Amino acid sequence: MSKSESLGLRLGKARVASVPDVADRARRGLLAFASAMAEKGHSPSEIATQVSDGSAAQGIGRVGLSALSTQGLACAEGCAFCCILNGEDGGTITQAEAVELHTALSPLSGQPDGRGWHPKACPALDPETRRCRAYAARPMICRSYVSGDVAACERVAKGEAAEGPGTLAPYHTYLAAIGLSRAALKGAKRVSTYSLAAVAAGAVEGQSLDRTLASARHKPGELDAELKRSKRDMSRAS
Ligand code: SF4
Ligand code: SF4
C-alpha cells in the first residue's frame, strides 16, 4: 500500500464531531483534494503537508463559498462591524491562513491599525477607510461571516444579541475538514489552529512569522470547542 492510499484510508476512517452531512461533505472534499494533488504528480508527503497545514480545508471552504449567491447581503467595502472582534481570539484559522495573513500584513508593520478606530477591531483593518488591508488573504471566518442587516451587525459588535449575521455553510464544512485532517494525521503530522486576532496583531507589531505562530497557536481544545459551536449552530439551522 502506498503512502497516498494510506492517507486516503486514514481520511476514510477519521471521525469528527460535526453533523453527519457536514462531516461527509468535508471527507469527500479532502479525499478529492488528495486525489487531485496525486494526479498532478505531488508526492504523498506533499499531500499530507497540505492537509496538515489546512490548505486542503481552506480550498474546500473557498470552493463552497464560490458556489453561493451574494444576493440580499448588505456586506460592502468599509462596512466593518464584523471586524470588531469580541473576545480575545477573533476566530479560528489554519496554519496556511495564518502564514498568508502574516505575509500580507508584515509590510504594514508600524502603520496605524484597526485598533485606532475601535479598541477591539482587527489589527488588519485600516482605521480610516475601515477596509481590510489583507483582503485577498483574509481567512475563511471573514469570508463566510455575512449579514443582510448592517444594524444587526452593529448591535452584535456592541455585544448585544441580534438576528441576522452568521456564518455560511462552507465555514462549517471547512471546520469539519480541519477536524478530520487532525484525526486522520494523528501520530503522523500536527494539525494546528491559530487565533486570527493574535496573528494579525503579531504581524502589524513587527513580530517574526515563527514568533507569531508560536504565540497565536491554539491549544487543541480550541478546535474542539469551535466544532461544538458549529455543530450546535448547524443543528439549530436544520
Ligand atoms: S457582516 Fe455585517 S458588518 Fe460585516 S460587511 Fe456584512 S453587513 Fe457589514
Ligand atoms: S482579516 Fe480583514 S476581514 Fe478579517 S476581521 Fe480582520 S480586517 Fe476584518
GROMACS .gro file of C-alpha atoms and ligand atoms in nm:
model
  254
    1MET     CA    1   0.000   0.000   0.000
    2SER     CA    2   0.140   0.342  -0.096
    3LYS     CA    3   0.151   0.630   0.147
    4SER     CA    4  -0.115   0.822  -0.052
    5GLU     CA    5  -0.351   0.524  -0.015
    6SER     CA    6  -0.265   0.526   0.350
    7LEU     CA    7  -0.376   0.890   0.380
    8GLY     CA    8  -0.696   0.802   0.193
    9LEU     CA    9  -0.762   0.518   0.434
   10ARG     CA   10  -0.687   0.740   0.732
   11LEU     CA   11  -0.929   1.004   0.599
   12GLY     CA   12  -1.189   0.738   0.540
   13LYS     CA   13  -1.168   0.617   0.898
   14ALA     CA   14  -1.131   0.958   1.067
   15ARG     CA   15  -1.417   1.090   1.280
   16VAL     CA   16  -1.513   1.448   1.365
   17ALA     CA   17  -1.775   1.594   1.599
   18SER     CA   18  -1.999   1.755   1.336
   19VAL     CA   19  -2.342   1.691   1.191
   20PRO     CA   20  -2.324   1.386   0.957
   21ASP     CA   21  -2.393   1.572   0.629
   22VAL     CA   22  -2.125   1.829   0.703
   23ALA     CA   23  -1.871   1.564   0.806
   24ASP     CA   24  -1.943   1.362   0.489
   25ARG     CA   25  -1.904   1.671   0.268
   26ALA     CA   26  -1.575   1.757   0.439
   27ARG     CA   27  -1.445   1.399   0.400
   28ARG     CA   28  -1.538   1.389   0.030
   29GLY     CA   29  -1.368   1.725  -0.019
   30LEU     CA   30  -1.047   1.608   0.149
   31LEU     CA   31  -1.040   1.284  -0.050
   32ALA     CA   32  -1.099   1.476  -0.375
   33PHE     CA   33  -0.825   1.724  -0.280
   34ALA     CA   34  -0.575   1.442  -0.210
   35SER     CA   35  -0.668   1.262  -0.529
   36ALA     CA   36  -0.639   1.580  -0.743
   37MET     CA   37  -0.294   1.651  -0.596
   38ALA     CA   38  -0.180   1.295  -0.661
   39GLU     CA   39  -0.299   1.322  -1.023
   40LYS     CA   40  -0.089   1.638  -1.059
   41GLY     CA   41   0.217   1.441  -0.951
   42HIS     CA   42   0.253   1.559  -0.590
   43SER     CA   43   0.415   1.314  -0.351
   44PRO     CA   44   0.225   1.160  -0.059
   45SER     CA   45   0.438   1.373   0.175
   46GLU     CA   46   0.346   1.695  -0.008
   47ILE     CA   47  -0.022   1.600   0.003
   48ALA     CA   48  -0.005   1.525   0.376
   49THR     CA   49   0.163   1.862   0.435
   50GLN     CA   50  -0.118   2.048   0.258
   51VAL     CA   51  -0.375   1.854   0.458
   52SER     CA   52  -0.192   1.923   0.785
   53ASP     CA   53  -0.141   2.298   0.731
   54GLY     CA   54  -0.509   2.345   0.646
   55SER     CA   55  -0.458   2.431   0.277
   56ALA     CA   56  -0.696   2.146   0.191
   57ALA     CA   57  -0.966   2.265   0.433
   58GLN     CA   58  -0.922   2.623   0.310
   59GLY     CA   59  -0.961   2.511  -0.053
   60ILE     CA   60  -1.277   2.314   0.030
   61GLY     CA   61  -1.425   2.616   0.207
   62ARG     CA   62  -1.344   2.857  -0.073
   63VAL     CA   63  -1.491   2.630  -0.340
   64GLY     CA   64  -1.809   2.608  -0.131
   65LEU     CA   65  -1.831   2.985  -0.097
   66SER     CA   66  -1.772   3.042  -0.469
   67ALA     CA   67  -2.091   2.846  -0.545
   68LEU     CA   68  -2.312   3.071  -0.328
   69SER     CA   69  -2.504   3.381  -0.434
   70THR     CA   70  -2.440   3.711  -0.255
   71GLN     CA   71  -2.788   3.841  -0.334
   72GLY     CA   72  -2.960   4.001  -0.035
   73LEU     CA   73  -2.641   4.057   0.160
   74ALA     CA   74  -2.563   4.401   0.298
   75CYS     CA   75  -2.187   4.338   0.306
   76ALA     CA   76  -1.976   4.605   0.136
   77GLU     CA   77  -1.628   4.759   0.147
   78GLY     CA   78  -1.577   4.980   0.451
   79CYS     CA   79  -1.860   4.810   0.640
   80ALA     CA   80  -1.662   4.670   0.929
   81PHE     CA   81  -1.875   4.599   1.235
   82CYS     CA   82  -1.789   4.232   1.180
   83CYS     CA   83  -1.419   4.325   1.212
   84ILE     CA   84  -1.476   4.430   1.573
   85LEU     CA   85  -1.361   4.112   1.742
   86ASN     CA   86  -1.546   4.037   2.061
   87GLY     CA   87  -1.334   3.817   2.282
   88GLU     CA   88  -0.955   3.787   2.268
   89ASP     CA   89  -0.932   3.526   1.995
   90GLY     CA   90  -1.102   3.677   1.691
   91GLY     CA   91  -1.170   3.341   1.527
   92THR     CA   92  -1.013   3.008   1.436
   93ILE     CA   93  -0.779   3.000   1.138
   94THR     CA   94  -0.550   2.735   0.986
   95GLN     CA   95  -0.171   2.748   0.963
   96ALA     CA   96  -0.190   2.818   0.589
   97GLU     CA   97  -0.424   3.111   0.658
   98ALA     CA   98  -0.205   3.237   0.943
   99VAL     CA   99   0.102   3.238   0.717
  100GLU     CA  100  -0.091   3.413   0.437
  101LEU     CA  101  -0.229   3.677   0.674
  102HIS     CA  102   0.109   3.741   0.836
  103THR     CA  103   0.278   3.772   0.495
  104ALA     CA  104   0.017   4.025   0.377
  105LEU     CA  105   0.031   4.238   0.692
  106SER     CA  106   0.402   4.236   0.780
  107PRO     CA  107   0.493   4.509   0.528
  108LEU     CA  108   0.239   4.735   0.706
  109SER     CA  109   0.412   4.694   1.041
  110GLY     CA  110   0.417   5.016   1.242
  111GLN     CA  111   0.133   5.184   1.050
  112PRO     CA  112  -0.189   5.284   1.233
  113ASP     CA  113  -0.413   4.977   1.251
  114GLY     CA  114  -0.777   4.896   1.313
  115ARG     CA  115  -0.744   4.943   1.687
  116GLY     CA  116  -0.709   5.318   1.617
  117TRP     CA  117  -1.074   5.313   1.511
  118HIS     CA  118  -1.209   5.076   1.774
  119PRO     CA  119  -1.012   4.913   2.058
  120LYS     CA  120  -1.144   4.566   1.970
  121ALA     CA  121  -1.111   4.598   1.590
  122CYS     CA  122  -0.898   4.354   1.396
  123PRO     CA  123  -0.544   4.491   1.352
  124ALA     CA  124  -0.570   4.414   0.979
  125LEU     CA  125  -0.830   4.687   0.937
  126ASP     CA  126  -0.744   5.034   0.803
  127PRO     CA  127  -0.863   5.272   1.079
  128GLU     CA  128  -0.953   5.549   0.830
  129THR     CA  129  -1.122   5.367   0.545
  130ARG     CA  130  -1.231   5.064   0.754
  131ARG     CA  131  -1.124   4.838   0.470
  132CYS     CA  132  -0.940   4.514   0.531
  133ARG     CA  133  -0.573   4.567   0.448
  134ALA     CA  134  -0.530   4.193   0.388
  135TYR     CA  135  -0.847   4.139   0.185
  136ALA     CA  136  -0.703   3.878  -0.054
  137ALA     CA  137  -0.551   3.691   0.241
  138ARG     CA  138  -0.849   3.712   0.476
  139PRO     CA  139  -0.930   3.374   0.631
  140MET     CA  140  -1.246   3.164   0.593
  141ILE     CA  141  -1.410   3.308   0.903
  142CYS     CA  142  -1.402   3.655   0.743
  143ARG     CA  143  -1.512   3.532   0.401
  144SER     CA  144  -1.807   3.338   0.534
  145TYR     CA  145  -1.945   3.574   0.802
  146VAL     CA  146  -2.222   3.772   0.632
  147SER     CA  147  -2.540   3.962   0.703
  148GLY     CA  148  -2.835   4.119   0.531
  149ASP     CA  149  -2.872   4.379   0.806
  150VAL     CA  150  -2.590   4.620   0.898
  151ALA     CA  151  -2.780   4.748   1.204
  152ALA     CA  152  -2.788   4.394   1.343
  153CYS     CA  153  -2.410   4.369   1.291
  154GLU     CA  154  -2.363   4.695   1.482
  155ARG     CA  155  -2.565   4.555   1.772
  156VAL     CA  156  -2.360   4.232   1.773
  157ALA     CA  157  -2.040   4.441   1.771
  158LYS     CA  158  -2.166   4.612   2.086
  159GLY     CA  159  -2.212   4.270   2.246
  160GLU     CA  160  -2.592   4.268   2.207
  161ALA     CA  161  -2.791   3.974   2.069
  162ALA     CA  162  -2.930   4.023   1.717
  163GLU     CA  163  -3.075   3.800   1.447
  164GLY     CA  164  -2.923   3.816   1.100
  165PRO     CA  165  -2.544   3.794   1.094
  166GLY     CA  166  -2.392   3.447   1.079
  167THR     CA  167  -2.153   3.211   0.907
  168LEU     CA  168  -2.238   3.046   0.575
  169ALA     CA  169  -2.244   2.666   0.548
  170PRO     CA  170  -1.900   2.633   0.380
  171TYR     CA  171  -1.739   2.761   0.702
  172HIS     CA  172  -1.880   2.461   0.888
  173THR     CA  173  -1.752   2.223   0.618
  174TYR     CA  174  -1.409   2.386   0.641
  175LEU     CA  175  -1.406   2.342   1.020
  176ALA     CA  176  -1.510   1.977   0.989
  177ALA     CA  177  -1.232   1.931   0.731
  178ILE     CA  178  -0.976   2.065   0.980
  179GLY     CA  179  -1.111   1.828   1.246
  180LEU     CA  180  -1.096   1.530   1.007
  181SER     CA  181  -0.745   1.628   0.898
  182ARG     CA  182  -0.634   1.631   1.260
  183ALA     CA  183  -0.793   1.292   1.330
  184ALA     CA  184  -0.653   1.136   1.011
  185LEU     CA  185  -0.297   1.259   1.067
  186LYS     CA  186  -0.284   1.183   1.438
  187GLY     CA  187   0.061   1.048   1.524
  188ALA     CA  188   0.199   1.148   1.182
  189LYS     CA  189   0.166   1.527   1.145
  190ARG     CA  190   0.047   1.807   1.368
  191VAL     CA  191  -0.266   1.997   1.262
  192SER     CA  192  -0.279   2.329   1.447
  193THR     CA  193  -0.522   2.617   1.450
  194TYR     CA  194  -0.448   2.979   1.542
  195SER     CA  195  -0.610   3.293   1.676
  196LEU     CA  196  -0.694   3.539   1.395
  197ALA     CA  197  -0.656   3.839   1.629
  198ALA     CA  198  -0.317   3.724   1.761
  199VAL     CA  199  -0.175   3.654   1.412
  200ALA     CA  200  -0.289   3.995   1.281
  201ALA     CA  201  -0.152   4.172   1.590
  202GLY     CA  202   0.182   3.989   1.570
  203ALA     CA  203   0.222   4.086   1.204
  204VAL     CA  204   0.141   4.458   1.242
  205GLU     CA  205   0.356   4.477   1.556
  206GLY     CA  206   0.659   4.351   1.361
  207GLN     CA  207   0.687   4.004   1.518
  208SER     CA  208   0.851   3.738   1.302
  209LEU     CA  209   0.633   3.469   1.149
  210ASP     CA  210   0.779   3.200   1.375
  211ARG     CA  211   0.721   3.404   1.690
  212THR     CA  212   0.371   3.499   1.582
  213LEU     CA  213   0.277   3.138   1.507
  214ALA     CA  214   0.419   3.023   1.841
  215SER     CA  215   0.222   3.281   2.041
  216ALA     CA  216  -0.101   3.259   1.837
  217ARG     CA  217  -0.122   2.877   1.825
  218HIS     CA  218  -0.438   2.736   1.981
  219LYS     CA  219  -0.444   2.460   2.235
  220PRO     CA  220  -0.609   2.151   2.074
  221GLY     CA  221  -0.925   2.207   2.279
  222GLU     CA  222  -0.995   2.535   2.093
  223LEU     CA  223  -1.079   2.349   1.771
  224ASP     CA  224  -1.295   2.103   1.964
  225ALA     CA  225  -1.487   2.394   2.121
  226GLU     CA  226  -1.532   2.565   1.782
  227LEU     CA  227  -1.654   2.237   1.631
  228LYS     CA  228  -1.903   2.205   1.915
  229ARG     CA  229  -2.035   2.559   1.848
  230SER     CA  230  -2.052   2.480   1.476
  231LYS     CA  231  -2.246   2.159   1.537
  232ARG     CA  232  -2.490   2.341   1.763
  233ASP     CA  233  -2.539   2.618   1.501
  234MET     CA  234  -2.589   2.367   1.218
  235SER     CA  235  -2.831   2.157   1.424
  236ARG     CA  236  -3.037   2.470   1.504
  237ALA     CA  237  -3.046   2.572   1.137
  238SER     CA  238  -3.167   2.231   1.014
  239SF4     S1  239  -2.120   4.104   0.809
  239SF4    FE1  240  -2.229   4.292   0.869
  239SF4     S2  241  -2.069   4.439   0.928
  239SF4    FE2  242  -1.970   4.274   0.810
  239SF4     S3  243  -1.966   4.354   0.598
  239SF4    FE3  244  -2.152   4.225   0.622
  239SF4     S4  245  -2.314   4.372   0.677
  239SF4    FE4  246  -2.116   4.476   0.712
  240SF4     S1  247  -0.873   3.994   0.845
  240SF4    FE1  248  -0.976   4.165   0.742
  240SF4     S2  249  -1.189   4.093   0.708
  240SF4    FE2  250  -1.096   3.962   0.866
  240SF4     S3  251  -1.154   4.054   1.064
  240SF4    FE3  252  -0.950   4.135   1.004
  240SF4     S4  253  -0.995   4.327   0.895
  240SF4    FE4  254  -1.187   4.210   0.904
   0.00000   0.00000   0.00000
